[in-house]
Structures are given as C-alpha cells and as structure tokens.
Short mmCIF file of C-alpha atoms in Angstrom, two decimals:
data_model
loop_
_atom_site.label_atom_id
_atom_site.label_comp_id
_atom_site.label_asym_id
_atom_site.label_seq_id
_atom_site.Cartn_x
_atom_site.Cartn_y
_atom_site.Cartn_z
CA VAL A 10 -8.57 17.79 4.92
CA PHE A 11 -5.73 15.44 4.68
CA LEU A 12 -5.25 12.08 6.58
CA PHE A 13 -2.16 11.67 7.56
CA ALA A 14 -0.35 8.36 8.00
CA LYS A 15 3.01 6.97 9.71
CA ALA A 16 4.14 6.93 6.48
CA ILE A 17 6.03 -0.66 1.80
CA GLY A 18 19.64 -21.48 -2.14
CA SER A 19 21.31 -24.44 -1.05
CA SER A 20 19.00 -27.48 -2.44
CA SER A 21 15.10 -26.98 -4.01
CA GLY A 22 13.44 -28.57 -0.92
CA ASN A 23 14.75 -25.36 1.57
CA THR A 24 14.79 -23.05 -1.31
CA SER A 25 10.67 -23.62 -1.24
CA LYS A 26 10.37 -24.19 2.52
CA ARG A 27 12.11 -19.87 2.42
CA ALA A 28 9.81 -19.01 -0.14
CA ALA A 29 6.57 -20.35 1.80
CA GLU A 30 7.64 -18.63 4.39
CA SER A 31 8.80 -15.22 3.30
CA GLN A 32 5.15 -15.59 1.61
CA LYS A 33 3.47 -16.37 5.08
CA ASN A 34 4.87 -12.00 6.11
CA THR A 35 4.55 -10.03 2.91
CA THR A 36 3.34 -9.96 -0.23
CA SER A 37 6.01 -9.67 -3.05
CA GLN A 38 6.55 -10.17 -6.94
CA THR A 39 7.14 -7.95 -10.04
CA GLN A 40 3.61 -6.09 -10.98
CA SER A 41 2.35 -4.58 -13.13
CA ALA A 42 -0.68 -2.20 -13.94
CA ASN A 43 -4.02 -3.71 -13.07
CA SER A 44 -2.30 -6.22 -10.93
CA MET A 45 -3.87 -7.85 -7.87
CA ILE A 46 -1.35 -7.26 -4.98
CA TYR A 47 -2.70 -8.28 -1.63
CA GLN A 48 -6.03 -10.36 -0.17
CA ASP A 49 -7.00 -11.49 2.66
CA ASP A 50 -10.40 -11.79 4.47
CA SER A 51 -10.99 -7.71 4.88
CA LEU A 52 -9.68 -6.14 1.56
CA ASN A 53 -8.45 -6.77 -2.14
CA VAL A 54 -5.77 -4.85 -3.08
CA GLU A 55 -4.37 -3.99 -7.10
CA PHE A 56 -1.79 -1.87 -7.90
CA MET A 57 -2.87 1.21 -10.96
CA LYS A 58 -0.33 3.06 -11.23
CA LEU A 59 2.51 6.04 -10.29
CA ILE A 60 2.07 9.28 -10.70
CA ASP A 61 4.48 12.52 -10.36
CA VAL A 62 3.64 15.18 -8.43
CA SER A 63 6.12 16.94 -9.50
CA ALA A 64 5.39 20.39 -7.69
CA ALA A 65 4.72 18.80 -4.39
CA ASN A 66 8.12 16.46 -5.17
CA ALA A 67 6.53 13.27 -3.98
CA VAL A 68 4.78 10.32 -6.73
CA GLY A 69 0.75 9.28 -6.51
CA LEU A 70 0.06 6.15 -5.88
CA GLN A 71 -2.68 4.76 -7.23
CA LEU A 72 -4.07 1.34 -5.88
CA LYS A 73 -8.16 -0.06 -6.60
CA ILE A 74 -8.83 -1.16 -2.94
CA THR A 75 -12.65 -3.23 -2.40
CA ASN A 76 -13.60 -3.86 0.61
CA LYS A 77 -14.41 -6.87 1.41
CA SER A 78 -15.70 -6.24 5.07
CA SER A 79 -18.91 -5.86 7.24
CA ALA A 80 -17.65 -2.57 8.07
CA ALA A 81 -16.12 0.97 6.42
CA LEU A 82 -13.48 1.68 7.12
CA THR A 83 -11.11 4.52 6.51
CA LEU A 84 -7.76 3.22 5.58
CA MET A 85 -3.90 4.33 5.49
CA LEU A 86 -0.70 3.05 4.22
CA GLU A 87 1.25 3.11 7.13
CA ASP A 88 5.14 2.10 7.50
CA VAL A 89 6.19 2.88 3.42
CA TYR A 90 9.38 2.44 1.70
CA VAL A 91 10.63 3.58 -1.81
CA ASN A 92 13.54 2.05 -2.97
CA ASP A 93 13.64 0.97 0.94
CA ILE A 94 14.14 4.91 1.82
CA LYS A 95 11.72 5.34 4.56
CA VAL A 96 8.39 8.38 3.61
CA SER A 97 7.41 10.33 6.75
CA LEU A 98 4.72 11.17 4.51
CA VAL A 99 1.19 9.89 3.06
CA THR A 100 -1.75 11.81 2.28
CA THR A 101 -4.59 11.39 0.44
CA ALA A 102 -7.30 14.54 -0.65
CA VAL A 103 -10.19 13.52 1.71
CA PRO A 104 -10.00 11.04 4.61
CA LEU A 105 -10.25 7.71 2.38
CA LYS A 106 -13.52 6.03 3.79
CA ILE A 107 -14.72 3.06 1.36
CA GLU A 108 -18.16 1.53 2.62
CA PRO A 109 -18.74 -2.34 3.18
CA GLY A 110 -18.88 -3.86 -0.30
CA LYS A 111 -17.36 -0.35 -2.08
CA ILE A 112 -14.23 0.09 -4.20
CA SER A 113 -11.73 3.25 -3.92
CA GLN A 114 -9.41 3.98 -6.89
CA SER A 115 -8.19 7.02 -4.66
CA PRO A 116 -4.30 7.87 -5.30
CA PHE A 117 -2.61 7.84 -1.56
CA THR A 118 0.32 10.76 -2.02
CA LEU A 119 3.80 9.35 -0.91
CA PHE A 120 5.99 12.44 0.19
CA ILE A 121 9.57 11.70 -1.15
CA GLY A 122 11.32 14.55 0.14
CA ASN A 123 14.74 15.47 -1.68
CA THR A 124 15.09 12.64 -3.32
CA ASN A 125 14.40 13.77 -6.73
CA LEU A 126 12.76 10.10 -7.54
CA LYS A 127 10.25 10.81 -10.02
CA ALA A 128 7.74 7.60 -10.73
CA ASP A 129 10.21 5.94 -13.78
CA ASP A 130 12.79 5.81 -11.13
CA ILE A 131 10.93 3.62 -8.70
CA SER A 132 11.70 0.07 -8.90
CA LYS A 133 9.81 -0.98 -5.01
CA ILE A 134 7.12 0.16 -2.95
CA GLU A 135 7.21 -1.48 0.16
CA PHE A 136 3.75 -0.51 3.02
CA LYS A 137 0.76 -1.80 5.18
CA ILE A 138 -2.57 -1.14 5.05
CA MET A 139 -4.31 0.17 7.85
CA GLY A 140 -8.49 0.67 8.89
CA LEU A 141 -9.99 2.80 11.17
CA ASP A 142 -13.37 2.11 12.19
CA ASP A 143 -16.32 5.18 12.72
CA ASN A 144 -15.45 5.79 16.20
CA SER A 145 -11.42 5.83 14.69
CA LYS A 146 -9.84 2.56 16.43
CA GLN A 147 -7.88 0.87 14.27
CA ALA A 148 -10.37 -2.32 13.10
CA TYR A 149 -7.68 -3.96 10.83
CA LYS A 150 -4.44 -3.59 9.41
CA SER A 151 -2.84 -6.37 6.43
CA LYS A 152 0.34 -8.19 6.19
CA ALA A 153 3.70 -6.37 4.28
CA ILE A 154 2.83 -5.67 0.63
CA THR A 155 5.43 -5.05 -1.68
CA ILE A 156 5.21 -3.97 -5.02
CA ASN A 157 8.05 -4.93 -7.32
CA LYS A 158 8.42 -3.14 -11.22
#
C-alpha cells in the first residue's frame, strides 16, 4: 500500500527584523546528516540522509520524526520542491503512522521525474508535513520546512 501526497541589506536592525519574520514562516539553514530541521508542540523532525532510488528515478528522503502529540498521526509530505522543482508524487512503502511518543525513520520517496537529479545533486528540499488522525481528517500541518545541503 502506498500513501500518496500532493506531494519543501540595509541596516543590521532591518536585516535582523527580516530574518526574524522569515523564521516565523519557515525553518531554513544548512543541514548535515542527523540535524534537527523542525520542532513544534507535535513533532520533532531530524534530517537523516538522501538515498538514490535510481531504478525509479527517485530519491529517498530519510527523516527521523518523533510524535510528541497525544494522538497517533499518519504523516505525509505536501508542497514538496527539490531544487525549486515541484515534486508531484511522494510516497512511503506503507502508511507512515506514528503513535504518541514514538519515532519513525522510514524514508519518503520523492519521484523527481525526468530531472536526472541524484541525491548528491540536490541542494535544497522544501516541504510541509501533514498529519491525519484515525478518521483520515487533517489533524496537523507544519510550517514550511527547508533543508539546505
């Protein structure tokens, strides 16, 4: 079973203000393997690695996700961009359901089409994480997350 998703200055005072405003809407910095890329009251998200899935013209995005909420969440990625190119299909091998207080390290498969991109060619991934409750209703949505390599 596959889970499909629609689907990542002037003066120093002004620069600091713009940076603070930008931080409210997105989490973005250069990441290495095993680095925290997003935290809120419901999830901790760490970037693990990118894996080539060459037979499928895809890249595996391995994240370590901790469910800090009080409910089970079935997670998917949406609004996914790789090097500013829209990724229209994102899957996991089985629905990525994480119980409260538990961790998943299952990779998401990003089908990158005919771009011929390999994991080493990717410099930026942008996405949001959406979570569904047990009734398949949206129970969670992250702010925009950006991984810069």
